[in-house]
Amino acid sequence: MLSGTLVVLRALEREDLIVLHKWQNDEEIMRLARSFPDHVISKEALEAEFARELKGEDTGRRAYIIEEKSSNKPIGWATIRIHGFQRRNTTADVGLALGDKIAWNKGYGTETSKLLLDEVFRQLNLHRAEWWTFAENNVSVQLAKKLGFKEEARLRDAVFFDNRYHDLVVLGLLKQEFESIRAAAETSRDKTVSYLQSP
């Protein structure tokens, strides 16, 4: 379990598939989550997709339910996918979606992202994190950049929805960049605390 001040990321449980099924059949959510607004999935297919995580057998992907800390209410889901095509695992994709629209624009996505990055860099000790989204998903792109990700590639006309093609944007963050940003934030916080405590 990963815990912040606003949210908790916990393991996916079988009973979570009910709300996950609802979210993954919502056009607005899936447009933002996977650049795939016409996504529809049955309960059986969803269970098959997450079968290995539910059994604890998938070491290459970690699936989490995002819970609002104050209410213990599920508000979304998140994943870390470790790239398994290299001899040594060095990279992971991070992704999240807030399925409960009431939870949008409250800082939950930012805190969830920070918890995922802590897991990628400090627990799994990976070298880089990747963030993929379609180019017009400004909220996602700006959140990634706020966290220190840099745009590394643009795949032209890589996804098709709403009767037109869209570019995919690939953003990356290296471990040393993550550590530098975290150190600067901690130093800034320490200075603020020191200033507030001074007579």
Coordinates of C-alpha atoms in Angstrom, one line a residue:
M1 CA 0.0 0.0 0.0
L2 CA 1.3 3.5 -0.9
S3 CA -0.1 6.3 1.2
G4 CA -0.1 10.1 0.8
T5 CA -2.0 12.8 2.6
L6 CA -5.0 12.8 0.1
V7 CA -4.9 9.3 -1.4
V8 CA -4.0 5.7 -0.8
L9 CA -2.9 3.3 -3.5
R10 CA -3.8 -0.2 -2.6
A11 CA -3.8 -3.6 -4.4
L12 CA -6.6 -4.3 -6.8
E13 CA -9.2 -6.7 -5.4
R14 CA -11.8 -8.8 -7.2
E15 CA -14.7 -6.6 -5.9
D16 CA -13.0 -3.6 -7.4
L17 CA -13.8 -4.9 -10.9
I18 CA -17.4 -3.7 -10.5
V19 CA -16.5 0.0 -10.3
L20 CA -13.5 -0.5 -12.7
H21 CA -15.9 -2.0 -15.2
K22 CA -18.1 1.1 -14.9
W23 CA -15.2 3.5 -15.4
Q24 CA -13.7 1.6 -18.3
N25 CA -17.0 1.8 -20.2
D26 CA -17.2 5.6 -19.7
E27 CA -16.3 7.4 -22.9
E28 CA -15.0 10.6 -21.2
I29 CA -12.8 8.7 -18.8
M30 CA -11.3 6.3 -21.4
R31 CA -10.6 9.2 -23.8
L32 CA -8.2 10.6 -21.1
A33 CA -7.0 7.3 -19.7
R34 CA -6.1 5.5 -22.9
S35 CA -6.9 7.7 -25.9
F36 CA -9.7 5.3 -26.6
P37 CA -13.2 6.9 -26.0
D38 CA -15.1 4.1 -27.8
H39 CA -13.5 1.5 -25.5
V40 CA -16.1 -1.1 -24.2
I41 CA -15.2 -4.1 -22.2
S42 CA -17.2 -6.8 -20.6
K43 CA -16.8 -7.8 -16.9
E44 CA -15.4 -11.2 -18.0
A45 CA -12.8 -9.5 -20.3
L46 CA -11.9 -7.1 -17.5
E47 CA -11.4 -10.0 -15.1
A48 CA -9.2 -11.8 -17.7
E49 CA -7.1 -8.6 -18.2
F50 CA -6.4 -8.3 -14.5
A51 CA -6.3 -12.1 -13.7
R52 CA -2.6 -12.3 -13.1
E53 CA -2.5 -9.2 -10.8
L54 CA -5.4 -10.5 -8.8
K55 CA -3.5 -13.8 -8.2
G56 CA -0.2 -11.9 -7.5
E57 CA 1.5 -13.6 -10.6
D58 CA 2.3 -10.5 -12.7
T59 CA 5.7 -9.1 -11.7
G60 CA 5.8 -6.8 -14.8
R61 CA 2.7 -4.8 -14.0
R62 CA 1.4 -3.4 -10.7
A63 CA -2.2 -2.4 -10.6
Y64 CA -3.6 -0.2 -7.9
I65 CA -6.9 1.2 -6.8
I66 CA -6.8 4.9 -5.9
E67 CA -8.7 5.5 -2.7
E68 CA -9.6 8.9 -1.3
K69 CA -7.9 8.8 2.1
S70 CA -10.6 10.7 4.1
S71 CA -13.4 8.4 3.0
N72 CA -11.7 5.1 1.8
K73 CA -13.8 5.5 -1.4
P74 CA -12.3 4.2 -4.6
I75 CA -11.8 7.1 -7.0
G76 CA -9.6 5.7 -9.8
W77 CA -6.9 3.2 -10.8
A78 CA -3.2 3.4 -11.6
T79 CA -0.6 1.1 -13.0
I80 CA 3.1 0.7 -13.3
R81 CA 4.2 -1.4 -16.3
I82 CA 7.8 -2.5 -16.2
H83 CA 9.4 -2.9 -19.6
G84 CA 10.4 -6.6 -19.9
F85 CA 12.0 -6.6 -23.3
Q86 CA 15.5 -5.8 -21.9
R87 CA 17.9 -8.1 -20.1
R88 CA 17.9 -5.7 -17.1
N89 CA 14.7 -3.9 -16.2
T90 CA 15.4 -0.2 -16.3
T91 CA 12.1 1.5 -17.4
A92 CA 8.5 1.6 -16.4
D93 CA 5.4 3.3 -17.8
V94 CA 3.2 5.0 -15.2
G95 CA -0.4 5.7 -15.7
L96 CA -3.5 6.7 -13.8
A97 CA -7.1 7.6 -14.3
L98 CA -9.5 9.2 -11.9
G99 CA -12.8 7.4 -12.6
D100 CA -14.8 9.3 -10.1
K101 CA -15.3 12.7 -11.8
I102 CA -16.0 14.4 -8.5
A103 CA -12.4 13.7 -7.7
W104 CA -11.1 15.7 -10.7
N105 CA -9.1 18.9 -10.1
K106 CA -8.5 18.3 -6.4
G107 CA -4.8 17.3 -6.4
Y108 CA -5.5 13.6 -6.3
G109 CA -3.8 13.0 -9.7
T110 CA -0.7 14.9 -8.7
E111 CA -0.3 13.0 -5.4
T112 CA -1.0 9.7 -7.1
S113 CA 1.7 10.4 -9.7
K114 CA 4.2 11.3 -7.0
L115 CA 3.4 8.0 -5.1
L116 CA 3.9 6.0 -8.4
L117 CA 7.2 7.8 -9.1
D118 CA 8.4 7.0 -5.5
E119 CA 7.7 3.4 -6.2
V120 CA 9.4 3.4 -9.6
F121 CA 12.6 5.1 -8.5
R122 CA 13.0 4.4 -4.8
Q123 CA 11.4 1.0 -4.3
L124 CA 12.0 -0.6 -7.7
N125 CA 15.2 1.3 -8.3
L126 CA 14.5 1.8 -12.0
H127 CA 16.4 4.3 -14.2
R128 CA 13.5 6.0 -16.0
A129 CA 9.8 6.5 -16.1
E130 CA 7.7 7.1 -19.2
W131 CA 4.3 8.8 -19.6
W132 CA 2.3 8.4 -22.8
T133 CA -0.8 10.4 -23.8
F134 CA -2.4 12.0 -26.8
A135 CA -1.2 15.4 -27.7
E136 CA -4.4 17.3 -27.0
N137 CA -4.7 15.8 -23.4
N138 CA -3.4 19.1 -22.0
V139 CA -4.1 18.2 -18.3
S140 CA -2.1 15.0 -18.6
V141 CA 0.8 16.7 -20.5
Q142 CA 1.0 19.6 -18.0
L143 CA 0.8 17.2 -15.0
A144 CA 3.7 15.2 -16.4
K145 CA 5.8 18.4 -17.1
K146 CA 5.0 19.7 -13.6
L147 CA 6.4 16.5 -12.2
G148 CA 9.6 17.0 -14.2
F149 CA 8.9 14.8 -17.3
K150 CA 10.4 16.1 -20.5
E151 CA 8.8 15.5 -23.9
E152 CA 11.0 13.0 -25.8
A153 CA 9.0 12.0 -28.8
R154 CA 5.8 12.7 -30.8
L155 CA 4.4 9.8 -32.7
R156 CA 2.4 11.4 -35.5
D157 CA -1.1 10.3 -36.2
A158 CA -0.6 7.3 -33.9
V159 CA -4.2 7.0 -32.5
F160 CA -7.5 7.4 -34.2
F161 CA -10.7 8.6 -32.5
D162 CA -13.4 11.2 -33.1
N163 CA -13.1 10.6 -36.8
R164 CA -9.5 11.8 -37.0
Y165 CA -5.9 11.0 -36.1
H166 CA -4.0 12.3 -33.1
D167 CA -0.4 12.5 -32.2
L168 CA 0.9 10.5 -29.2
V169 CA 3.3 12.3 -26.9
V170 CA 6.0 10.3 -25.0
L171 CA 7.5 12.0 -22.0
G172 CA 10.4 10.7 -19.9
L173 CA 11.8 11.3 -16.4
L174 CA 15.2 9.9 -15.3
K175 CA 16.0 8.9 -11.8
Q176 CA 18.6 11.6 -11.3
E177 CA 16.1 14.2 -12.4
F178 CA 13.5 12.8 -10.0
E179 CA 16.0 12.8 -7.1
S180 CA 17.1 16.4 -7.9
I181 CA 13.5 17.6 -8.0
R182 CA 12.7 15.9 -4.7
A183 CA 15.8 17.2 -3.0
A184 CA 15.0 20.8 -4.1
A185 CA 11.4 20.4 -2.8
E186 CA 12.6 19.1 0.5
T187 CA 15.1 21.9 0.9
S188 CA 12.4 24.4 0.1
R189 CA 10.1 22.9 2.6
D190 CA 12.8 22.8 5.3
K191 CA 13.5 26.5 4.6
T192 CA 9.8 27.4 4.9
V193 CA 9.5 25.5 8.2
S194 CA 12.7 27.1 9.5
Y195 CA 11.4 30.6 8.5
L196 CA 8.0 30.0 10.2
Q197 CA 9.6 28.7 13.4
S198 CA 12.1 31.6 13.7
P199 CA 11.2 34.4 16.2

